[in-house]
XYZ file of C-alpha atoms in Angstrom:
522
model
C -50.525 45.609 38.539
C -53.792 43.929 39.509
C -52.611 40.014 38.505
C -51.603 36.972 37.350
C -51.929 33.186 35.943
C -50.915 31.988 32.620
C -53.501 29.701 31.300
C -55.658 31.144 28.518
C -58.940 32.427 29.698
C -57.576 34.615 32.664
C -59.939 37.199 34.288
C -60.644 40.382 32.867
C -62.204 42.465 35.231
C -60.883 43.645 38.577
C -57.710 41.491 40.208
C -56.162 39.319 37.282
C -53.956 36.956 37.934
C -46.395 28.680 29.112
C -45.623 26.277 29.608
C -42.706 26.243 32.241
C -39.482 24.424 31.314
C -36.524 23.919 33.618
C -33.953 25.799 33.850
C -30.354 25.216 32.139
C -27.130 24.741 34.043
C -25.829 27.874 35.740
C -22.169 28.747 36.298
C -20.917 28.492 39.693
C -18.683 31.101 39.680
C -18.350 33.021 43.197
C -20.124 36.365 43.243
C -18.370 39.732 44.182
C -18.990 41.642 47.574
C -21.865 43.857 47.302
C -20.857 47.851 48.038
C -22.488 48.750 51.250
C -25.904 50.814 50.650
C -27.151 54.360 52.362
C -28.979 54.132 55.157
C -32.719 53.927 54.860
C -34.755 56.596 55.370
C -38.234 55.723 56.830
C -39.629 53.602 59.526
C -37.645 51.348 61.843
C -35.644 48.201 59.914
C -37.395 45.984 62.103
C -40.454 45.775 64.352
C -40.027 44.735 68.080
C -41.836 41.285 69.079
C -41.409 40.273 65.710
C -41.060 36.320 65.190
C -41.351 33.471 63.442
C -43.370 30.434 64.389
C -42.121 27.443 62.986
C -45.580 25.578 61.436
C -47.668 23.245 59.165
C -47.181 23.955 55.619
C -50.881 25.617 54.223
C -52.731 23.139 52.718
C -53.796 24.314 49.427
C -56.470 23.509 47.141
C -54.397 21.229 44.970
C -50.836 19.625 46.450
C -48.109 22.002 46.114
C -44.434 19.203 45.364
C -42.161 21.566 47.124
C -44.417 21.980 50.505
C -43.587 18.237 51.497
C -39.849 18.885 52.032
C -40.251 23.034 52.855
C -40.199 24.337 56.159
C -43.200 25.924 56.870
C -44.891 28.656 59.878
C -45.995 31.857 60.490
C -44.109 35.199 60.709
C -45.865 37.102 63.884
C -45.567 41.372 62.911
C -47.973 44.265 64.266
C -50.773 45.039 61.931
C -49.410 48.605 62.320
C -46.154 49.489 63.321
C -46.872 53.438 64.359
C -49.488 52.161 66.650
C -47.513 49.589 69.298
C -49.332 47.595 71.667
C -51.943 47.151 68.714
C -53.337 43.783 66.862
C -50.593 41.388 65.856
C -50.891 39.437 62.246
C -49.972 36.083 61.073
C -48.099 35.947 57.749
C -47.836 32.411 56.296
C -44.053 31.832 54.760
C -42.000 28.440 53.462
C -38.479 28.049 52.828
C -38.004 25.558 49.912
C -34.723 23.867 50.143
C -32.515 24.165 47.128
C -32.119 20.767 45.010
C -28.294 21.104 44.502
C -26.146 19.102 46.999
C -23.629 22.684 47.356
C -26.481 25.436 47.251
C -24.802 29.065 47.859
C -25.398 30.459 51.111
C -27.458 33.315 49.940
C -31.295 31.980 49.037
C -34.001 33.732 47.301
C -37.177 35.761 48.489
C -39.871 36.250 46.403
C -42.226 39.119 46.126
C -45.672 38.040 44.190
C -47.305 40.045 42.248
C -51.345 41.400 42.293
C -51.586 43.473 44.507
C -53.415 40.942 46.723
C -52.026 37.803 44.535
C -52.434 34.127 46.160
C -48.095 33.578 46.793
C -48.501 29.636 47.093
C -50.161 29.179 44.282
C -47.307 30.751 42.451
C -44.655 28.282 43.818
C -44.637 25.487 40.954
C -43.819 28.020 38.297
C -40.731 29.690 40.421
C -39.768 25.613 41.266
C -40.494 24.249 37.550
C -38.094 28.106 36.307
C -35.370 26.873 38.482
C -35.439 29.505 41.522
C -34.668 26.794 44.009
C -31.672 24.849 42.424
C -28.541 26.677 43.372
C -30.215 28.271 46.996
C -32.796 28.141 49.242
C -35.949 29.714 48.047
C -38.365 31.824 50.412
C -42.033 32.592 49.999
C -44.270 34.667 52.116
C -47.560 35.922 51.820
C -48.169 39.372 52.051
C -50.141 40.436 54.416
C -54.034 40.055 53.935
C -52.960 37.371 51.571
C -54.911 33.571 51.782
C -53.014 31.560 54.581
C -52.577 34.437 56.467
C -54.932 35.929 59.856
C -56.218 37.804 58.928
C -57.470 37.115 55.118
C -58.554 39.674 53.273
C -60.191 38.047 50.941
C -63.783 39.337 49.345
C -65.893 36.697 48.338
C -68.671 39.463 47.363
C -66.022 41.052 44.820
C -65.460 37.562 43.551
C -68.995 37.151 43.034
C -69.791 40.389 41.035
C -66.284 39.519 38.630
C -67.919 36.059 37.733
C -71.649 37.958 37.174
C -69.954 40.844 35.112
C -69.333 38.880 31.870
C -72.797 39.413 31.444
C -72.799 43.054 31.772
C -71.738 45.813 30.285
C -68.513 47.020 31.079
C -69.039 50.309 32.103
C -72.563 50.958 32.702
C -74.569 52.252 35.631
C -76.021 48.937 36.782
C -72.299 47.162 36.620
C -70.974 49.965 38.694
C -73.730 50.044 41.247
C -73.028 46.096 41.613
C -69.542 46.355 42.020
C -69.409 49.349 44.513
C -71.992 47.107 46.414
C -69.798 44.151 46.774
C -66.735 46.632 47.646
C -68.808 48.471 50.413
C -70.088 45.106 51.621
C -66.808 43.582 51.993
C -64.996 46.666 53.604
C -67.950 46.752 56.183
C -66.970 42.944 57.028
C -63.281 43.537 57.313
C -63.443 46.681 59.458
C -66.467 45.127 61.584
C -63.323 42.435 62.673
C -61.117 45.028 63.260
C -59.002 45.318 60.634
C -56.987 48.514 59.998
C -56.591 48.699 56.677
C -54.750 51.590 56.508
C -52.118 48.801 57.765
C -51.836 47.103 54.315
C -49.452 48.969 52.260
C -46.050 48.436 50.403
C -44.071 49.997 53.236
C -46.074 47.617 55.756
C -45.252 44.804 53.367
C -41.616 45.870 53.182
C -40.888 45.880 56.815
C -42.741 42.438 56.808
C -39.890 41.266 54.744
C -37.113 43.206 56.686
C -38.628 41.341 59.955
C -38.374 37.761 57.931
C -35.080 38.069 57.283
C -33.875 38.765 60.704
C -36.400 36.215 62.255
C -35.207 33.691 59.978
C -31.025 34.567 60.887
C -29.974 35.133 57.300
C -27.139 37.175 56.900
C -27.861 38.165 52.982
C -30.443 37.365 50.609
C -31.487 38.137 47.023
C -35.011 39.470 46.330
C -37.077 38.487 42.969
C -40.192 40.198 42.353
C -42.342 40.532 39.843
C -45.657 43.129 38.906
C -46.586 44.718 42.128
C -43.885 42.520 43.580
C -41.055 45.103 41.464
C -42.801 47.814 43.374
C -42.661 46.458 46.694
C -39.216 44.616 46.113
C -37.720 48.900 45.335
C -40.129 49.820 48.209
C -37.820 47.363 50.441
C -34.575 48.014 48.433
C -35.222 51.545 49.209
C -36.531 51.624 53.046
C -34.294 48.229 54.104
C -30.953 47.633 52.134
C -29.382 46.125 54.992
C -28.653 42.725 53.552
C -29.686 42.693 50.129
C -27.281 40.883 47.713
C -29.233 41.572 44.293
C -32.711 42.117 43.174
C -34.257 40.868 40.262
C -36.991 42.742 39.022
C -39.725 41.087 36.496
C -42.303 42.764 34.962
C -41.483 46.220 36.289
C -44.246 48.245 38.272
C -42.062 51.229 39.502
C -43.112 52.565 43.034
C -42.712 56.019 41.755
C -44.795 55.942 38.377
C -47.750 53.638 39.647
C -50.985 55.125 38.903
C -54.013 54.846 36.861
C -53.335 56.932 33.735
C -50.087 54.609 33.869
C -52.345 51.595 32.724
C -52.769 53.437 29.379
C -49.546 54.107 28.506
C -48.283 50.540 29.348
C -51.315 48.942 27.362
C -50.262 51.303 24.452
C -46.769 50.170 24.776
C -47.352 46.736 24.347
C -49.444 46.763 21.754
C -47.649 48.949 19.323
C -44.591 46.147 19.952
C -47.188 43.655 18.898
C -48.390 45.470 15.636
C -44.198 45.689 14.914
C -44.262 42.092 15.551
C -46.499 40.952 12.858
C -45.486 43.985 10.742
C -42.024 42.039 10.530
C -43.979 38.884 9.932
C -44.089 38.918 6.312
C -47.146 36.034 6.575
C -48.687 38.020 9.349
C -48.257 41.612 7.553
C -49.929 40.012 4.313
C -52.676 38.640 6.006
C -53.229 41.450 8.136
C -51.875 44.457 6.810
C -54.216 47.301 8.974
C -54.019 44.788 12.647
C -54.276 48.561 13.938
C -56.786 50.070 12.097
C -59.293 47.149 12.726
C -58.946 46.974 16.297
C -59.527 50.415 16.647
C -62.849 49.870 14.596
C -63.802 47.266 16.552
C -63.212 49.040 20.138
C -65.472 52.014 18.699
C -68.470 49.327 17.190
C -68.644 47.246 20.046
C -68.726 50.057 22.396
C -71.581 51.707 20.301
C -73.248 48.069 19.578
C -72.151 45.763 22.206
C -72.573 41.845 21.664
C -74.490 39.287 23.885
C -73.893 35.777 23.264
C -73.917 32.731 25.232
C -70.681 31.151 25.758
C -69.265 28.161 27.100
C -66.013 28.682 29.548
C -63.053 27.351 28.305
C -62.864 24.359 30.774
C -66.386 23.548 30.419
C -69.644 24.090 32.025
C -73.099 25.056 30.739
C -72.960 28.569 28.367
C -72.940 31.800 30.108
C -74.107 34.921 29.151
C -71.302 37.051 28.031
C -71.381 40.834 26.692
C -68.461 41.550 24.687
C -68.627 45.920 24.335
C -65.244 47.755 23.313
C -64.012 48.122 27.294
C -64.326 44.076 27.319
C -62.763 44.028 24.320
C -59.657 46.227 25.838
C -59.697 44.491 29.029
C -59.210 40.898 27.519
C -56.100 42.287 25.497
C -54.446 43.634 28.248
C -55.093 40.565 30.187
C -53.703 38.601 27.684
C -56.901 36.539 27.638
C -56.446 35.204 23.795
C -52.937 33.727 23.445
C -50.275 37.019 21.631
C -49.620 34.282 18.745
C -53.811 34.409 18.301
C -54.698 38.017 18.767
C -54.088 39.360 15.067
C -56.236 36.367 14.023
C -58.720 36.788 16.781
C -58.884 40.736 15.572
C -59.374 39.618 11.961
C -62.145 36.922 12.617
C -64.486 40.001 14.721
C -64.297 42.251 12.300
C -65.458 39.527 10.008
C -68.654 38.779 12.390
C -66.809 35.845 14.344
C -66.345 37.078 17.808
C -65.831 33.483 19.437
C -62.005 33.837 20.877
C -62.946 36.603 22.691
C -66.213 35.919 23.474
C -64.997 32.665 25.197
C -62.172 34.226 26.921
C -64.376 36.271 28.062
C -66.887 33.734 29.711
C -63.903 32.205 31.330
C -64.376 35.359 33.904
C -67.096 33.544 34.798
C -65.486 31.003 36.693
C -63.910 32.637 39.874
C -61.875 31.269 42.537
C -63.524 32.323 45.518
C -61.594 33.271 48.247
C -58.369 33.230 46.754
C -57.555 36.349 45.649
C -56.914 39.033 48.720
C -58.957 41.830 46.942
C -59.042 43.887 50.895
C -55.028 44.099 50.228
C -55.900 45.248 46.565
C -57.644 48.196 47.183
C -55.824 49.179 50.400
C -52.376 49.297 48.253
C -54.012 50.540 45.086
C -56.424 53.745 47.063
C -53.585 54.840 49.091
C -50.892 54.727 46.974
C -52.039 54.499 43.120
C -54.919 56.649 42.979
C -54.627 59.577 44.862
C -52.520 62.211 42.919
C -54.266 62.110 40.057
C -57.730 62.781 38.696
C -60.155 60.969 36.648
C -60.159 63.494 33.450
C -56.098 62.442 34.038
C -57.123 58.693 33.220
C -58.773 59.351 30.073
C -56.613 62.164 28.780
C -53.858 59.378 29.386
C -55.931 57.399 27.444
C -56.636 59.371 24.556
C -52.944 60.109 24.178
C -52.071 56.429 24.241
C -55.631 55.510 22.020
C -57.004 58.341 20.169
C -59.549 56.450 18.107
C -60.907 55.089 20.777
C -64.374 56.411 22.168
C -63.944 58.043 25.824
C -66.327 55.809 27.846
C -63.748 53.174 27.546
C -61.482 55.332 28.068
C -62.330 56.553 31.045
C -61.784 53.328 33.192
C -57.907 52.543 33.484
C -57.529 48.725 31.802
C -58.273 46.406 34.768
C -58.955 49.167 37.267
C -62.834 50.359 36.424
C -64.349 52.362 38.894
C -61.091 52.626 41.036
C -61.950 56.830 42.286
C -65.639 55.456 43.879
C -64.543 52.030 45.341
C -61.750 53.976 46.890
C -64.027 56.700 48.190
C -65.660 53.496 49.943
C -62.358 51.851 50.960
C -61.273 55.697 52.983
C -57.808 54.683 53.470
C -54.649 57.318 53.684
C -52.729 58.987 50.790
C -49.525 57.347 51.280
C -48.205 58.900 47.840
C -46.037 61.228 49.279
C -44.081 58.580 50.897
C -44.792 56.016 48.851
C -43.318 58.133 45.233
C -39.805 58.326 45.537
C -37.162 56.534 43.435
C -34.594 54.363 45.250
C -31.163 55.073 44.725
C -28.925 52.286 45.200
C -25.838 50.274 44.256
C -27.345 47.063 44.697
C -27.141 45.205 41.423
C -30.234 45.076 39.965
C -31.934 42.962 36.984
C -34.858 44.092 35.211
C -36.615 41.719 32.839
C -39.445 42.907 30.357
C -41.524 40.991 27.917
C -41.675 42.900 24.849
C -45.932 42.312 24.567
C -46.470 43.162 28.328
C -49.826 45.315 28.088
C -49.714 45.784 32.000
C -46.325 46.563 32.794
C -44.397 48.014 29.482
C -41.216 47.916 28.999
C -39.981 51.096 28.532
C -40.488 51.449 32.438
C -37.571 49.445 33.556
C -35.324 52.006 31.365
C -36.565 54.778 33.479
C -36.501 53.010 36.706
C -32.944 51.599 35.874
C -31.451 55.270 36.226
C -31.279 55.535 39.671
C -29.854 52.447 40.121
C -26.123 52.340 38.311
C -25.629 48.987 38.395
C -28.474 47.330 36.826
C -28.987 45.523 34.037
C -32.377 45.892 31.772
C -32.963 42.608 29.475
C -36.349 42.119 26.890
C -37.790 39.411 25.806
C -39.665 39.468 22.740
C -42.931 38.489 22.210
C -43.207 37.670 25.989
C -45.856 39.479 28.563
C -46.311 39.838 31.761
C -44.016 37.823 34.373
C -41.449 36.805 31.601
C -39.417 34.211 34.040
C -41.666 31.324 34.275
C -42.721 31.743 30.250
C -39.046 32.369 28.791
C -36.312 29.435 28.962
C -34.173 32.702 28.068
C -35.100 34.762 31.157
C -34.623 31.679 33.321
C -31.147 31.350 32.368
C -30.389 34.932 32.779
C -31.713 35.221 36.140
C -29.894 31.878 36.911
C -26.444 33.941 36.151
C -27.651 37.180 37.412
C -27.621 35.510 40.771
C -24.495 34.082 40.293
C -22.552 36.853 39.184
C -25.111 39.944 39.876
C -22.913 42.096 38.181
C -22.140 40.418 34.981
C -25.126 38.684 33.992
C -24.739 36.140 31.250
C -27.416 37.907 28.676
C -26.222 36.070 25.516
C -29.637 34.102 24.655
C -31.297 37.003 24.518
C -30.293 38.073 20.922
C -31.207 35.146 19.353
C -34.702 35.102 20.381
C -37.672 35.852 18.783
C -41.786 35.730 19.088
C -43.883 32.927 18.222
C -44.892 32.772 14.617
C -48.655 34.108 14.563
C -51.397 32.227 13.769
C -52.737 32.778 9.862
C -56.259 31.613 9.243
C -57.637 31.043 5.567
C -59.500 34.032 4.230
């Protein structure tokens, strides 16, 4: 789902992107063959004229460790592969060497989440969780994605997210601004000749079939994580040939994606929360009806919105902030206030103290611009979230999920507002048909869940897992979304899963538990 970074004060509208601790000592024990897959079904496993350029490593905002010892260029692919002779693209990649002296001959690619995530920026959390001790570990961009040519970056979309903390959520004016800013930047991107029909997952995945051969590796496993999941089963399922295991984090199956899935996956991990500090004894005293005063705080705030002026969280002059019951949902989901904080942070609106939220809230005002590739975003998300469903499907989903909730909030999909007119405006293909079908496949497979994801729940990677026999599903609770770089637990689990990808060492799992929640005097 639209993605990612940990640090409290994330952003809540539109494309949303722990403390990291190394990873144990992992068991060297030889893996067994992997069971030769069916053929793919689909387009061609690789595209002709394919190559990669060896390069200078991007050089990013702040210095990326790994990059000084990673070799670094461009993979060269067609924009679209059913039209040849057409525009070629540039798709920045690394290979980070492993730090063992022995690393096994099999490295690591990683799929990064969003869509339309910035990859690089997501290298010292996969080097600080370990992915590049044992083997070689391989990032690439996805196409559109900064670093590569072209970018599909929309500064005007990053410009109405920072203005939108000070509007309501859902109203006219905020959804006039923000279809302005999406027409404006699809106008750009097509005016320079970009198809972007030519950004979707099975694009992506024969990017990634084309690496591997470019780069002469025999076998490689595949991590993923959020949209990554779905593009890593979108590859597993169109271009086997060569895949040793995949490790899935934060499942986003290919076949369920879709707007009314946002509801049940917020539901999901919020009803694992209320359990949470249910079995709290502290938390269930101090806040025995966490449930029943959220939902009467999504309904007043949505009838009697807020308007303060906030301070970000990293400093600056206040902003103004509204803080409605969509706003309210939106910073939940995006796990804006810390999980240990949000029964506290529930407790101190209702009692007429709305600062946690209100500042996470102004931290939206504070956008990267540039980085995220919102043009890949709303190619993946039109074509292949959207189309099969209708918008009286989103908010039926949500009433199911939230029945106390008033519909105007839930109408918009968490994360997603707007999505049926900015994707009238974007006018890209239904690739649903194609794009909806489970892979079947013996290719070991590990799926790890946080048990507080709001994006992704976990139940998903249960359903997901039956197609694929030999896969292993693993939880972590009190963990959301991307559970590897936030879990010493999951660290060491993938760690063995790659060893031994059929008999994962999952032992730490059972003694875990969530972070104690915060109490505050009454």
């Amino acid at each position: 789902m639209p993605e990612h970074r940990f640090p409290p004060g994330v952003q809540a509208a539109g494309a949303v992107l722990a403390l990291l601790t190394a990873l144990g000592p992992a068991q060297a024990a030889a893996a067994p063959p992997t069971p030769a897959t069916p053929a793919p079904t689909g387009p061609a496993p690789a595209a002709a004229g394919a190559r990669f350029v060896p390069g200078p490593c991007p050089s990013t905002p702040e210095p990326i460790e790994a990059l000084a010892t990673a070799r670094c260029g461009y993979l060269e692919v067609p924009e679209n592969r059913s039209r040849p002779g057409g525009r070629t693209i540039r798709l920045a990649a690394a290979v980070i060497p492993a730090t063992s002296p022995k690393p096994a001959q099999d490295p690591v690619v990683f799929m990064s989440g969003g869509p339309g995530g910035e990859t690089f920026d997501d290298i010292p959390y996969l080097v600080s969780s370990g992915l590049n001790r044992d083997r070689d570990l391989i990032v690439m961009a996805q196409r559109g994605n900064l670093y590569d040519t072209p970018d599909l970056a929309c500064p005007e979309l990053d410009r109405f997210y920072a203005a939108s903390v000070g509007l309501p959520s859902y109203a006219p004016r905020t959804e006039r601004l923000m279809l302005d800013a999406a027409r404006q930047c699809r106008d750009r991107l097509t005016a320079d000749g970009t198809d972007l029909s030519a950004y979707n997952s099975t694009e992506n995945a024969a990017d990634f079939a084309d690496l591997r051969t470019a780069l002469g590796i025999k076998q490689w496993n595949v991590y993923g994580h959020s949209y990554g999941s779905n593009l890593a089963l979108t590859y597993l399922r169109l271009h086997p040939q060569g895949i040793r295991a995949v490790a899935l984090d934060s499942i986003a199956p290919a076949q369920s994606v879709s707007l009314p899935f946002a509801w049940a996956s917020a539901r999901e991990g919020l009803a694992n929360l209320y359990k949470a500090c249910a079995a709290e004894p502290p938390c269930k005293n101090r806040y025995p009806d966490l449930e029943r005063t959220l939902n009467e705080q999504v309904r007043t705030l949505e009838a009697h919105p807020l308007t303060l002026n906030v301070a970000p969280p990293r400093g600056g002059p206040p902003v103004k902030v509204v803080l409605d019951g969509g706003a309210l949902v939106n910073l939940l989901v995006a796990k804006a206030v810390p999980f240990k904080d949000v029964p506290a942070a529930i407790d101190e609106l209702a009692r007429g103290h709305p600062e946690r939220f209100a500042q996470a809230r102004a931290a939206g005002s504070v956008q990267v611009t540039g980085q995220s590739a919102h043009g890949l975003t709303n190619s993946v998300v039109c074509s292949e979230w959207l189309p099969d469903h209708t918008a009286s499907d989103v908010r039926d989903a949500g009433r199911r999920a939230f029945p106390d909730w008033p519909d105007p909030v839930l109408a918009q999909a968490p994360q997603l507002a707007f999505q049926d007119q900015v994707c009238r405006i974007w006018n890209v293909p239904d690739r649903t048909a194609r794009q909806r079908v489970a892979p079947a496949s013996t290719v070991p497979t590990l799926f790890l869940n946080g048990t507080f994801d709001m994006k992704t729940g976990p139940s998903w990677a249960r359903q997901t897992a039956r197609t694929l026999p030999r896969s292993t599903t693993v939880q972590i609770p009190g963990i959301g979304h991307w559970t590897v770089p936030q879990s010493p637990c999951a660290q060491k689990v993938l760690a063995s899963f790659l060893t031994r990808p059929t008999a994962p060492d999952t032992g730490c799992v059972a003694d875990l538990t969530w972070e104690p929640f915060t109490i505050t005097p009454k």
